[in-house]
mmCIF file of C-alpha atoms and ligand atoms in Angstrom:
data_model
loop_
_atom_site.group_PDB
_atom_site.id
_atom_site.type_symbol
_atom_site.label_atom_id
_atom_site.label_comp_id
_atom_site.label_asym_id
_atom_site.label_seq_id
_atom_site.Cartn_x
_atom_site.Cartn_y
_atom_site.Cartn_z
ATOM 1 C CA MET A 1 0.000 0.000 0.000
ATOM 2 C CA ARG A 2 1.353 3.418 -0.948
ATOM 3 C CA THR A 3 1.904 6.370 1.363
ATOM 4 C CA GLU A 4 -0.841 8.369 -0.374
ATOM 5 C CA GLU A 5 -3.359 5.749 0.700
ATOM 6 C CA HIS A 6 -2.227 6.014 4.309
ATOM 7 C CA LEU A 7 -2.528 9.804 4.049
ATOM 8 C CA ALA A 8 -6.012 9.480 2.638
ATOM 9 C CA ALA A 9 -7.145 7.604 5.733
ATOM 10 C CA PHE A 10 -6.645 10.842 7.684
ATOM 11 C CA GLY A 11 -8.001 14.277 6.873
ATOM 12 C CA ARG A 12 -6.127 17.117 5.300
ATOM 13 C CA ASP A 13 -6.302 20.879 5.764
ATOM 14 C CA GLY A 14 -4.224 22.524 3.034
ATOM 15 C CA ALA A 15 -0.652 21.390 3.584
ATOM 16 C CA ALA A 16 -1.395 19.881 6.997
ATOM 17 C CA LEU A 17 -2.333 16.336 7.856
ATOM 18 C CA GLU A 18 -5.297 16.237 10.209
ATOM 19 C CA VAL A 19 -5.784 13.749 12.991
ATOM 20 C CA ALA A 20 -9.382 13.674 14.205
ATOM 21 C CA GLY A 21 -9.944 16.952 12.368
ATOM 22 C CA ILE A 22 -7.037 18.792 13.995
ATOM 23 C CA PRO A 23 -4.274 20.106 11.713
ATOM 24 C CA LEU A 24 -0.947 18.643 12.721
ATOM 25 C CA GLU A 25 0.871 21.803 13.836
ATOM 26 C CA ARG A 26 -2.065 22.823 16.003
ATOM 27 C CA LEU A 27 -2.203 19.314 17.401
ATOM 28 C CA ALA A 28 1.510 19.469 18.224
ATOM 29 C CA ALA A 29 0.914 22.791 19.995
ATOM 30 C CA ARG A 30 -1.989 21.326 21.955
ATOM 31 C CA VAL A 31 -0.032 18.258 22.980
ATOM 32 C CA GLY A 32 2.681 20.668 24.086
ATOM 33 C CA SER A 33 5.758 18.755 22.993
ATOM 34 C CA THR A 34 7.060 16.421 20.373
ATOM 35 C CA PRO A 35 7.408 13.524 19.809
ATOM 36 C CA PHE A 36 3.951 12.120 20.464
ATOM 37 C CA PHE A 37 1.581 9.347 19.492
ATOM 38 C CA ALA A 38 -1.933 10.316 18.442
ATOM 39 C CA TYR A 39 -4.725 7.762 18.136
ATOM 40 C CA ASP A 40 -7.976 8.468 16.346
ATOM 41 C CA ARG A 41 -10.944 7.269 18.368
ATOM 42 C CA ALA A 42 -13.331 7.349 15.403
ATOM 43 C CA ALA A 43 -10.944 5.276 13.298
ATOM 44 C CA ILE A 44 -10.934 2.579 15.996
ATOM 45 C CA THR A 45 -14.721 2.678 16.211
ATOM 46 C CA THR A 46 -15.026 2.379 12.444
ATOM 47 C CA ARG A 47 -12.598 -0.505 12.304
ATOM 48 C CA VAL A 48 -14.477 -2.464 14.939
ATOM 49 C CA ALA A 49 -17.709 -1.852 13.024
ATOM 50 C CA GLU A 50 -16.097 -3.135 9.818
ATOM 51 C CA VAL A 51 -14.903 -6.267 11.562
ATOM 52 C CA ARG A 52 -18.312 -6.831 13.143
ATOM 53 C CA ALA A 53 -20.002 -6.394 9.768
ATOM 54 C CA ALA A 54 -17.679 -8.914 8.134
ATOM 55 C CA LEU A 55 -17.699 -11.560 10.850
ATOM 56 C CA PRO A 56 -20.586 -13.919 11.468
ATOM 57 C CA ASP A 57 -22.862 -12.651 14.255
ATOM 58 C CA ARG A 58 -22.113 -15.651 16.406
ATOM 59 C CA VAL A 59 -18.402 -14.817 16.601
ATOM 60 C CA GLY A 60 -17.378 -12.701 19.576
ATOM 61 C CA LEU A 61 -14.717 -10.071 19.085
ATOM 62 C CA GLY A 62 -11.862 -9.680 21.535
ATOM 63 C CA TYR A 63 -9.230 -6.990 21.820
ATOM 64 C CA ALA A 64 -5.664 -8.127 22.536
ATOM 65 C CA VAL A 65 -4.559 -5.386 24.903
ATOM 66 C CA LYS A 66 -0.834 -5.763 24.321
ATOM 67 C CA ALA A 67 -1.185 -4.194 20.876
ATOM 68 C CA ASN A 68 -1.951 -0.860 22.563
ATOM 69 C CA PRO A 69 -2.477 -0.854 26.320
ATOM 70 C CA MET A 70 -2.973 2.924 26.703
ATOM 71 C CA PRO A 71 -5.764 2.996 29.312
ATOM 72 C CA ALA A 72 -7.907 5.415 27.296
ATOM 73 C CA VAL A 73 -7.653 3.165 24.240
ATOM 74 C CA VAL A 74 -8.536 0.062 26.251
ATOM 75 C CA GLN A 75 -11.420 1.942 27.862
ATOM 76 C CA HIS A 76 -12.743 2.956 24.455
ATOM 77 C CA LEU A 77 -12.426 -0.557 23.064
ATOM 78 C CA SER A 78 -13.926 -2.197 26.124
ATOM 79 C CA ARG A 79 -17.273 -0.699 25.139
ATOM 80 C CA LEU A 80 -16.980 -1.881 21.541
ATOM 81 C CA VAL A 81 -15.732 -5.457 21.848
ATOM 82 C CA ASP A 82 -16.988 -8.527 23.682
ATOM 83 C CA SER A 83 -13.792 -9.521 25.436
ATOM 84 C CA LEU A 84 -10.386 -8.230 26.419
ATOM 85 C CA ASP A 85 -7.330 -10.452 26.140
ATOM 86 C CA VAL A 86 -4.457 -9.651 28.460
ATOM 87 C CA ALA A 87 -0.948 -11.013 28.826
ATOM 88 C CA SER A 88 0.247 -9.695 32.204
ATOM 89 C CA ALA A 89 -1.054 -8.574 35.577
ATOM 90 C CA GLY A 90 -0.478 -4.993 34.446
ATOM 91 C CA GLU A 91 -2.721 -5.427 31.424
ATOM 92 C CA LEU A 92 -5.222 -7.286 33.592
ATOM 93 C CA ALA A 93 -5.414 -4.267 35.886
ATOM 94 C CA VAL A 94 -5.991 -1.926 32.925
ATOM 95 C CA ALA A 95 -8.704 -4.250 31.622
ATOM 96 C CA LEU A 96 -10.423 -4.568 35.017
ATOM 97 C CA ASP A 97 -10.320 -0.799 35.487
ATOM 98 C CA THR A 98 -12.537 -0.370 32.436
ATOM 99 C CA GLY A 99 -15.325 -2.161 34.276
ATOM 100 C CA HIS A 100 -15.425 -4.924 31.677
ATOM 101 C CA ASP A 101 -17.038 -8.164 32.875
ATOM 102 C CA PRO A 102 -14.096 -10.173 34.313
ATOM 103 C CA ALA A 103 -15.553 -13.403 32.919
ATOM 104 C CA ARG A 104 -14.908 -11.837 29.521
ATOM 105 C CA ILE A 105 -11.284 -11.106 30.202
ATOM 106 C CA SER A 106 -8.857 -13.837 29.204
ATOM 107 C CA PHE A 107 -5.272 -14.086 30.316
ATOM 108 C CA ALA A 108 -2.786 -15.810 27.995
ATOM 109 C CA GLY A 109 0.982 -15.872 27.917
ATOM 110 C CA PRO A 110 3.869 -18.015 29.084
ATOM 111 C CA GLY A 111 5.392 -17.540 32.516
ATOM 112 C CA LYS A 112 2.392 -16.323 34.471
ATOM 113 C CA THR A 113 3.648 -15.916 38.018
ATOM 114 C CA ASP A 114 1.772 -17.164 41.071
ATOM 115 C CA ALA A 115 0.967 -13.551 41.900
ATOM 116 C CA GLU A 116 -0.521 -13.068 38.428
ATOM 117 C CA LEU A 117 -2.528 -16.271 38.687
ATOM 118 C CA ARG A 118 -3.886 -15.169 42.065
ATOM 119 C CA ARG A 119 -5.053 -11.867 40.654
ATOM 120 C CA ALA A 120 -6.656 -13.466 37.632
ATOM 121 C CA VAL A 121 -8.418 -16.159 39.669
ATOM 122 C CA ALA A 122 -9.572 -13.682 42.306
ATOM 123 C CA ALA A 123 -10.980 -11.428 39.599
ATOM 124 C CA GLY A 124 -12.763 -14.291 37.829
ATOM 125 C CA ALA A 125 -10.898 -13.966 34.538
ATOM 126 C CA VAL A 126 -10.383 -16.927 32.201
ATOM 127 C CA VAL A 127 -6.841 -18.242 32.464
ATOM 128 C CA GLU A 128 -5.482 -19.693 29.236
ATOM 129 C CA ILE A 129 -3.251 -22.532 30.372
ATOM 130 C CA GLU A 130 0.105 -22.712 28.655
ATOM 131 C CA SER A 131 1.582 -25.839 30.279
ATOM 132 C CA ARG A 132 0.929 -28.780 32.604
ATOM 133 C CA THR A 133 2.750 -27.128 35.489
ATOM 134 C CA GLU A 134 0.817 -23.923 34.974
ATOM 135 C CA LEU A 135 -2.396 -25.926 35.261
ATOM 136 C CA GLN A 136 -1.146 -27.419 38.524
ATOM 137 C CA ARG A 137 -0.296 -23.970 39.850
ATOM 138 C CA LEU A 138 -3.700 -22.697 38.777
ATOM 139 C CA VAL A 139 -5.443 -25.500 40.681
ATOM 140 C CA ARG A 140 -3.350 -24.773 43.771
ATOM 141 C CA THR A 141 -4.141 -21.074 43.489
ATOM 142 C CA GLY A 142 -7.850 -21.782 43.273
ATOM 143 C CA LYS A 143 -7.698 -23.903 46.428
ATOM 144 C CA GLU A 144 -5.766 -21.235 48.297
ATOM 145 C CA LEU A 145 -8.305 -18.576 47.350
ATOM 146 C CA ALA A 146 -11.354 -20.852 47.619
ATOM 147 C CA VAL A 147 -12.342 -19.931 44.076
ATOM 148 C CA ARG A 148 -12.875 -22.457 41.282
ATOM 149 C CA PRO A 149 -10.734 -21.035 38.458
ATOM 150 C CA GLN A 150 -12.126 -20.601 34.982
ATOM 151 C CA ALA A 151 -9.692 -21.828 32.374
ATOM 152 C CA ALA A 152 -9.162 -22.732 28.759
ATOM 153 C CA VAL A 153 -6.308 -24.771 27.354
ATOM 154 C CA ARG A 154 -4.105 -22.863 24.963
ATOM 155 C CA VAL A 155 -3.182 -25.419 22.346
ATOM 156 C CA ASN A 156 -0.007 -25.411 20.298
ATOM 157 C CA PRO A 157 -1.397 -26.809 17.046
ATOM 158 C CA PRO A 158 0.364 -29.502 15.025
ATOM 159 C CA PHE A 159 0.491 -27.066 12.095
ATOM 160 C CA ALA A 160 2.105 -23.686 11.516
ATOM 161 C CA VAL A 161 0.354 -20.752 9.876
ATOM 162 C CA LYS A 162 2.396 -19.688 6.888
ATOM 163 C CA GLY A 163 2.646 -16.050 5.976
ATOM 164 C CA SER A 164 2.556 -14.774 9.540
ATOM 165 C CA GLY A 165 4.937 -11.980 10.459
ATOM 166 C CA MET A 166 5.467 -13.702 13.790
ATOM 167 C CA ARG A 167 4.834 -17.395 14.201
ATOM 168 C CA MET A 168 3.429 -18.432 17.562
ATOM 169 C CA GLY A 169 2.248 -21.963 16.940
ATOM 170 C CA GLY A 170 3.350 -25.210 15.280
ATOM 171 C CA GLY A 171 6.545 -27.124 15.989
ATOM 172 C CA PRO A 172 8.144 -26.667 19.379
ATOM 173 C CA GLN A 173 6.843 -23.540 21.103
ATOM 174 C CA GLN A 174 6.925 -21.792 24.450
ATOM 175 C CA PHE A 175 3.256 -21.060 23.825
ATOM 176 C CA GLY A 176 0.488 -23.444 24.718
ATOM 177 C CA VAL A 177 0.247 -27.180 25.312
ATOM 178 C CA ASP A 178 1.175 -29.385 22.366
ATOM 179 C CA ALA A 179 -2.061 -30.690 20.867
ATOM 180 C CA GLU A 180 -1.029 -34.325 21.325
ATOM 181 C CA MET A 181 -0.523 -33.746 25.071
ATOM 182 C CA VAL A 182 -3.924 -32.138 25.653
ATOM 183 C CA PRO A 183 -5.942 -35.376 26.103
ATOM 184 C CA SER A 184 -3.707 -36.629 28.915
ATOM 185 C CA LEU A 185 -3.648 -33.179 30.490
ATOM 186 C CA LEU A 186 -7.442 -33.061 30.498
ATOM 187 C CA GLY A 187 -7.488 -36.562 32.004
ATOM 188 C CA GLU A 188 -5.628 -35.219 35.033
ATOM 189 C CA VAL A 189 -8.147 -32.463 35.748
ATOM 190 C CA SER A 190 -10.580 -32.921 38.637
ATOM 191 C CA PRO A 191 -13.646 -30.971 37.610
ATOM 192 C CA GLY A 192 -14.088 -29.611 41.119
ATOM 193 C CA ASP A 193 -10.657 -28.005 41.008
ATOM 194 C CA VAL A 194 -10.929 -26.021 37.829
ATOM 195 C CA ASP A 195 -13.590 -25.363 35.210
ATOM 196 C CA VAL A 196 -12.007 -25.979 31.816
ATOM 197 C CA LEU A 197 -14.301 -24.130 29.443
ATOM 198 C CA GLY A 198 -12.626 -24.981 26.188
ATOM 199 C CA PHE A 199 -9.710 -24.138 23.976
ATOM 200 C CA HIS A 200 -7.622 -21.305 22.640
ATOM 201 C CA VAL A 201 -5.404 -21.488 19.582
ATOM 202 C CA PHE A 202 -3.344 -18.498 18.500
ATOM 203 C CA ALA A 203 -0.775 -19.409 15.925
ATOM 204 C CA GLY A 204 0.605 -16.212 14.462
ATOM 205 C CA SER A 205 0.451 -12.486 13.990
ATOM 206 C CA GLN A 206 0.401 -10.008 11.075
ATOM 207 C CA ASN A 207 -1.115 -12.170 8.340
ATOM 208 C CA LEU A 208 -2.399 -10.443 5.190
ATOM 209 C CA ARG A 209 -3.459 -13.577 3.321
ATOM 210 C CA ALA A 210 -7.147 -14.407 3.601
ATOM 211 C CA ASP A 211 -6.653 -17.880 2.110
ATOM 212 C CA ILE A 212 -4.066 -18.774 4.731
ATOM 213 C CA LEU A 213 -6.178 -17.438 7.599
ATOM 214 C CA VAL A 214 -9.201 -19.346 6.302
ATOM 215 C CA GLU A 215 -7.202 -22.550 6.094
ATOM 216 C CA ALA A 216 -5.769 -22.011 9.581
ATOM 217 C CA GLN A 217 -9.263 -21.464 10.971
ATOM 218 C CA ALA A 218 -10.520 -24.644 9.319
ATOM 219 C CA ARG A 219 -7.652 -26.664 10.755
ATOM 220 C CA THR A 220 -8.176 -25.044 14.136
ATOM 221 C CA VAL A 221 -11.848 -25.996 14.158
ATOM 222 C CA ASP A 222 -10.930 -29.599 13.269
ATOM 223 C CA LEU A 223 -8.440 -29.626 16.095
ATOM 224 C CA VAL A 224 -10.937 -28.228 18.583
ATOM 225 C CA LEU A 225 -13.576 -30.785 17.547
ATOM 226 C CA GLU A 226 -11.104 -33.578 18.135
ATOM 227 C CA LEU A 227 -9.962 -32.218 21.493
ATOM 228 C CA ALA A 228 -13.547 -31.615 22.568
ATOM 229 C CA THR A 229 -14.082 -35.370 22.846
ATOM 230 C CA HIS A 230 -11.541 -35.409 25.677
ATOM 231 C CA LEU A 231 -13.185 -32.652 27.694
ATOM 232 C CA ARG A 232 -15.485 -33.918 30.441
ATOM 233 C CA ASP A 233 -17.903 -31.004 30.127
ATOM 234 C CA GLU A 234 -19.445 -29.270 27.142
ATOM 235 C CA VAL A 235 -17.107 -26.971 25.272
ATOM 236 C CA ARG A 236 -18.213 -23.444 26.127
ATOM 237 C CA TYR A 237 -15.220 -21.487 24.886
ATOM 238 C CA VAL A 238 -13.435 -21.561 21.540
ATOM 239 C CA ASN A 239 -10.930 -18.777 20.974
ATOM 240 C CA LEU A 240 -9.721 -19.063 17.389
ATOM 241 C CA GLY A 241 -6.950 -16.500 17.795
ATOM 242 C CA GLY A 242 -6.708 -13.927 15.055
ATOM 243 C CA GLY A 243 -3.523 -12.709 13.484
ATOM 244 C CA PHE A 244 -5.190 -10.338 11.000
ATOM 245 C CA GLY A 245 -2.464 -8.134 9.530
ATOM 246 C CA ILE A 246 -2.336 -4.549 8.328
ATOM 247 C CA PRO A 247 -0.364 -3.218 5.334
ATOM 248 C CA TYR A 248 2.915 -1.591 6.302
ATOM 249 C CA PHE A 249 4.918 -1.740 3.105
ATOM 250 C CA GLU A 250 4.351 -0.755 -0.474
ATOM 251 C CA LYS A 251 3.919 -4.334 -1.696
ATOM 252 C CA ASP A 252 1.524 -5.242 1.117
ATOM 253 C CA GLU A 253 -2.054 -5.690 0.036
ATOM 254 C CA ARG A 254 -4.972 -5.240 2.362
ATOM 255 C CA LEU A 255 -6.420 -8.364 3.972
ATOM 256 C CA ASP A 256 -9.682 -9.439 2.332
ATOM 257 C CA LEU A 257 -11.741 -9.187 5.517
ATOM 258 C CA ALA A 258 -15.041 -9.981 3.820
ATOM 259 C CA LEU A 259 -13.665 -13.267 2.519
ATOM 260 C CA VAL A 260 -12.314 -14.280 5.924
ATOM 261 C CA GLY A 261 -15.660 -13.486 7.548
ATOM 262 C CA GLN A 262 -17.720 -15.283 4.929
ATOM 263 C CA ARG A 263 -15.613 -18.437 5.022
ATOM 264 C CA LEU A 264 -15.562 -18.449 8.797
ATOM 265 C CA GLY A 265 -19.355 -18.292 8.805
ATOM 266 C CA GLU A 266 -19.561 -21.261 6.448
ATOM 267 C CA LEU A 267 -17.006 -23.181 8.469
ATOM 268 C CA LEU A 268 -18.886 -22.698 11.728
ATOM 269 C CA ASP A 269 -22.251 -23.535 10.173
ATOM 270 C CA GLU A 270 -20.920 -26.675 8.544
ATOM 271 C CA ARG A 271 -18.709 -28.051 11.250
ATOM 272 C CA LEU A 272 -18.994 -26.441 14.637
ATOM 273 C CA VAL A 273 -22.468 -25.183 15.474
ATOM 274 C CA GLU A 274 -24.136 -28.580 15.734
ATOM 275 C CA ALA A 275 -21.158 -30.391 17.196
ATOM 276 C CA LEU A 276 -20.512 -27.818 19.923
ATOM 277 C CA PRO A 277 -23.817 -26.028 20.477
ATOM 278 C CA HIS A 278 -22.721 -24.331 23.700
ATOM 279 C CA ALA A 279 -19.421 -23.000 22.438
ATOM 280 C CA ALA A 280 -18.937 -19.237 22.452
ATOM 281 C CA VAL A 281 -16.599 -18.716 19.506
ATOM 282 C CA SER A 282 -14.341 -15.696 19.485
ATOM 283 C CA LEU A 283 -11.480 -14.041 17.678
ATOM 284 C CA GLU A 284 -8.924 -11.853 19.419
ATOM 285 C CA LEU A 285 -7.424 -9.043 17.386
ATOM 286 C CA GLY A 286 -4.869 -6.490 18.437
ATOM 287 C CA ARG A 287 -3.012 -4.867 15.604
ATOM 288 C CA TYR A 288 -5.962 -4.973 13.209
ATOM 289 C CA LEU A 289 -8.185 -2.916 15.510
ATOM 290 C CA VAL A 290 -5.736 -0.163 16.468
ATOM 291 C CA GLY A 291 -2.655 -0.231 14.259
ATOM 292 C CA GLU A 292 -3.937 2.000 11.485
ATOM 293 C CA ALA A 293 -5.618 4.444 13.855
ATOM 294 C CA GLY A 294 -2.331 5.777 15.209
ATOM 295 C CA VAL A 295 0.456 8.057 14.035
ATOM 296 C CA TYR A 296 3.809 8.807 15.582
ATOM 297 C CA VAL A 297 4.799 12.454 15.161
ATOM 298 C CA THR A 298 8.352 13.632 15.608
ATOM 299 C CA GLN A 299 10.002 16.950 14.809
ATOM 300 C CA VAL A 300 13.064 17.570 12.675
ATOM 301 C CA VAL A 301 15.805 19.004 14.900
ATOM 302 C CA ASP A 302 18.648 18.922 12.402
ATOM 303 C CA VAL A 303 19.243 18.497 8.699
ATOM 304 C CA LYS A 304 22.591 17.590 7.270
ATOM 305 C CA GLU A 305 24.289 16.074 4.310
ATOM 306 C CA SER A 306 26.974 13.433 4.546
ATOM 307 C CA ARG A 307 28.878 12.439 1.427
ATOM 308 C CA GLY A 308 25.941 13.007 -0.830
ATOM 309 C CA GLN A 309 23.274 11.543 1.487
ATOM 310 C CA ALA A 310 20.619 13.885 2.928
ATOM 311 C CA TYR A 311 19.707 13.305 6.580
ATOM 312 C CA ALA A 312 16.887 14.563 8.726
ATOM 313 C CA VAL A 313 17.517 14.048 12.431
ATOM 314 C CA VAL A 314 14.316 13.977 14.478
ATOM 315 C CA ASP A 315 13.613 14.327 18.196
ATOM 316 C CA GLY A 316 12.123 10.818 18.394
ATOM 317 C CA GLY A 317 13.331 7.442 17.210
ATOM 318 C CA MET A 318 13.524 3.734 17.909
ATOM 319 C CA HIS A 319 13.147 4.284 21.662
ATOM 320 C CA HIS A 320 9.480 5.155 20.937
ATOM 321 C CA GLN A 321 8.759 3.399 17.678
ATOM 322 C CA LEU A 322 11.083 0.413 17.589
ATOM 323 C CA ALA A 323 9.088 -1.400 14.926
ATOM 324 C CA ALA A 324 9.620 1.401 12.390
ATOM 325 C CA SER A 325 13.369 1.003 12.848
ATOM 326 C CA GLY A 326 13.026 -2.618 11.756
ATOM 327 C CA ASN A 327 14.195 -4.079 15.045
ATOM 328 C CA PHE A 328 10.932 -5.601 16.284
ATOM 329 C CA GLY A 329 11.111 -9.066 14.775
ATOM 330 C CA GLN A 330 11.456 -8.060 11.133
ATOM 331 C CA VAL A 331 13.698 -10.217 8.994
ATOM 332 C CA ILE A 332 14.237 -7.567 6.335
ATOM 333 C CA ARG A 333 14.194 -3.882 7.235
ATOM 334 C CA ARG A 334 11.723 -1.864 5.159
ATOM 335 C CA ASN A 335 10.488 1.669 5.632
ATOM 336 C CA TYR A 336 7.216 2.292 7.374
ATOM 337 C CA PRO A 337 5.025 4.760 5.486
ATOM 338 C CA MET A 338 5.935 8.335 6.453
ATOM 339 C CA ALA A 339 5.347 11.906 5.355
ATOM 340 C CA LEU A 340 6.163 15.478 6.277
ATOM 341 C CA GLY A 341 2.829 16.097 7.932
ATOM 342 C CA ASN A 342 3.007 19.892 7.771
ATOM 343 C CA ARG A 343 4.008 20.023 4.090
ATOM 344 C CA LEU A 344 1.649 17.741 2.228
ATOM 345 C CA GLY A 345 1.587 18.618 -1.439
ATOM 346 C CA ASP A 346 5.187 19.832 -1.573
ATOM 347 C CA PRO A 347 6.958 17.843 -4.267
ATOM 348 C CA ASP A 348 9.445 15.169 -3.255
ATOM 349 C CA THR A 349 12.957 16.374 -3.969
ATOM 350 C CA GLY A 350 14.912 13.187 -3.470
ATOM 351 C CA PRO A 351 15.821 10.541 -0.948
ATOM 352 C CA VAL A 352 16.156 11.598 2.675
ATOM 353 C CA THR A 353 17.320 9.306 5.438
ATOM 354 C CA VAL A 354 15.336 9.981 8.602
ATOM 355 C CA VAL A 355 17.214 9.070 11.755
ATOM 356 C CA GLY A 356 16.328 9.368 15.416
ATOM 357 C CA CYS A 357 18.293 11.129 18.118
ATOM 358 C CA LEU A 358 19.862 8.029 19.670
ATOM 359 C CA CYS A 359 23.572 7.431 19.420
ATOM 360 C CA THR A 360 23.330 4.141 17.540
ATOM 361 C CA PRO A 361 23.083 3.302 13.845
ATOM 362 C CA LEU A 362 20.067 1.127 14.716
ATOM 363 C CA ASP A 363 18.060 4.319 15.183
ATOM 364 C CA LEU A 364 16.908 4.563 11.605
ATOM 365 C CA LEU A 365 13.280 5.490 10.966
ATOM 366 C CA GLY A 366 13.387 5.886 7.191
ATOM 367 C CA ASP A 367 16.124 4.798 4.815
ATOM 368 C CA SER A 368 16.304 6.997 1.675
ATOM 369 C CA VAL A 369 12.646 8.019 1.750
ATOM 370 C CA GLU A 370 11.315 10.164 -1.085
ATOM 371 C CA LEU A 371 10.306 13.377 0.696
ATOM 372 C CA PRO A 372 10.291 17.127 0.170
ATOM 373 C CA ARG A 373 13.596 18.560 1.373
ATOM 374 C CA PRO A 374 13.025 18.752 5.151
ATOM 375 C CA ASP A 375 13.616 21.853 7.257
ATOM 376 C CA VAL A 376 14.254 22.084 10.974
ATOM 377 C CA GLY A 377 10.863 22.198 12.679
ATOM 378 C CA ASP A 378 9.038 20.043 10.113
ATOM 379 C CA LEU A 379 6.870 17.283 11.514
ATOM 380 C CA VAL A 380 7.647 13.761 10.357
ATOM 381 C CA VAL A 381 4.627 11.481 10.610
ATOM 382 C CA VAL A 382 5.089 7.722 10.817
ATOM 383 C CA PHE A 383 1.864 5.896 9.934
ATOM 384 C CA GLN A 384 0.639 2.501 11.167
ATOM 385 C CA ALA A 385 1.821 3.429 14.663
ATOM 386 C CA GLY A 386 -1.262 2.526 16.685
ATOM 387 C CA ALA A 387 -0.109 -0.991 17.573
ATOM 388 C CA TYR A 388 3.171 -2.266 19.034
ATOM 389 C CA GLY A 389 4.506 1.295 19.188
ATOM 390 C CA LEU A 390 5.387 2.934 22.460
ATOM 391 C CA THR A 391 5.052 -0.052 24.775
ATOM 392 C CA ALA A 392 6.972 -2.274 22.379
ATOM 393 C CA SER A 393 9.944 0.107 22.388
ATOM 394 C CA PRO A 394 12.983 0.527 24.665
ATOM 395 C CA THR A 395 11.915 3.891 26.102
ATOM 396 C CA ALA A 396 14.657 4.040 28.714
ATOM 397 C CA PHE A 397 17.442 3.645 26.159
ATOM 398 C CA LEU A 398 19.497 6.859 26.264
ATOM 399 C CA GLY A 399 17.357 8.485 28.894
ATOM 400 C CA HIS A 400 15.177 10.771 26.794
ATOM 401 C CA PRO A 401 11.798 11.749 28.222
ATOM 402 C CA ALA A 402 8.789 9.637 27.336
ATOM 403 C CA PRO A 403 6.614 10.895 24.470
ATOM 404 C CA ALA A 404 3.030 11.944 25.015
ATOM 405 C CA GLU A 405 0.140 9.742 23.932
ATOM 406 C CA VAL A 406 -3.235 11.186 23.081
ATOM 407 C CA LEU A 407 -6.518 9.597 22.080
ATOM 408 C CA LEU A 408 -8.531 12.074 20.023
HETATM 409 C C1 LIG B 501 -0.257 -10.871 20.686
HETATM 410 C C2 LIG B 501 -1.419 -11.741 20.763
HETATM 411 C C3 LIG B 501 -2.585 -11.408 20.052
HETATM 412 C C4 LIG B 501 -2.711 -10.210 19.170
HETATM 413 O O1 LIG B 501 -2.027 -10.343 17.979
HETATM 414 P P1 LIG B 501 -2.245 -9.266 16.823
HETATM 415 O O2 LIG B 501 -1.350 -9.718 15.746
HETATM 416 O O3 LIG B 501 -1.883 -7.932 17.383
HETATM 417 O O4 LIG B 501 -3.673 -9.288 16.432
HETATM 418 C C5 LIG B 501 -3.663 -12.247 20.182
HETATM 419 N N1 LIG B 501 -3.609 -13.337 20.968
HETATM 420 C C6 LIG B 501 -2.505 -13.676 21.675
HETATM 421 C C7 LIG B 501 -2.523 -14.884 22.524
HETATM 422 C C8 LIG B 501 -1.390 -12.891 21.597
HETATM 423 O O5 LIG B 501 -0.299 -13.240 22.274
#
């Protein structure tokens, strides 16, 4: 997807990009300092509505908080989605603070500590079990607190999902219980000790291929149907994961959401609804709900030329937006879409390398980007910054102050 298309998703007032109707320079003045992250509330609302429209009615929608745990964002989403998925006690606290029904908060992730399990059990959240020993600790925690924990087994499927930016299932994994071990694990459960509601399978992130997601969902449903025969009670919980990707790079094409939704509807009608009539089926999406609603804005503090290469040095960098520097799991570094947000319409004058203010060559935000010749004070906008931005970045590195975050 090209930068112009990212620009078009936001408004424009003359030469200025608008976020939620506010021209960028005015927004920077209102925020009071650069760099900052700005998230567009209406864009999040619209995205959730699009997902709801595409998905079958029977599928619940969850928000994976780790994509953007800003409390105001989580608060906003808590009213729009059915469930919140958390991966730490900190995220659990943010989720509980929204007032969301704790029974619709699920807690996944390897290495949950006893303290985290206690909080989740006490709150009545659903704990997604990642190992046999975690199940044992969960049972012990429930006994200590005199609460019967609600749980689901996170299953590491026997297949991998191709085309995912980050693979989190298939082969050996730190995530989940290997599918072939689940029957014996379930055999060890005393129903009085823990209520195992069903299963969770999350196999990968950032997938743009509808055909691959559809196939993964079909294989996941088959797996769940097979595992269901080993569960003593009815299956009441089927979390199919998600992994819907967003376009970051020029060659990336938008996920065909309608196709995914239609095929999922057919799949559930054909295979799951009759077999597991009490199962609440859900998807959990992080990046897809918030990623495109956010921009990272950083100001040019210096311009220079070095042996024929033009540089713009900005007041932000990889300590806020690590992913744009290419150091958040990317195999090949490619530029995130970016623009001079106060000079839209100025013609590009040649390649400019946009670097952050950290004293390391890793702090590269844009390598030879076609831009108008930047001036000190210009505002560089990095798009697709609403997910895995600030909290996925090493903010303490080099001791600069934290950037502001605003939800508009
Ligand atoms: C990270 C994560 C998600 C969210 O992934 P996205 O690619 O942001 O949608 C969902 N479920 C689990 C278990 C996760 O760990």
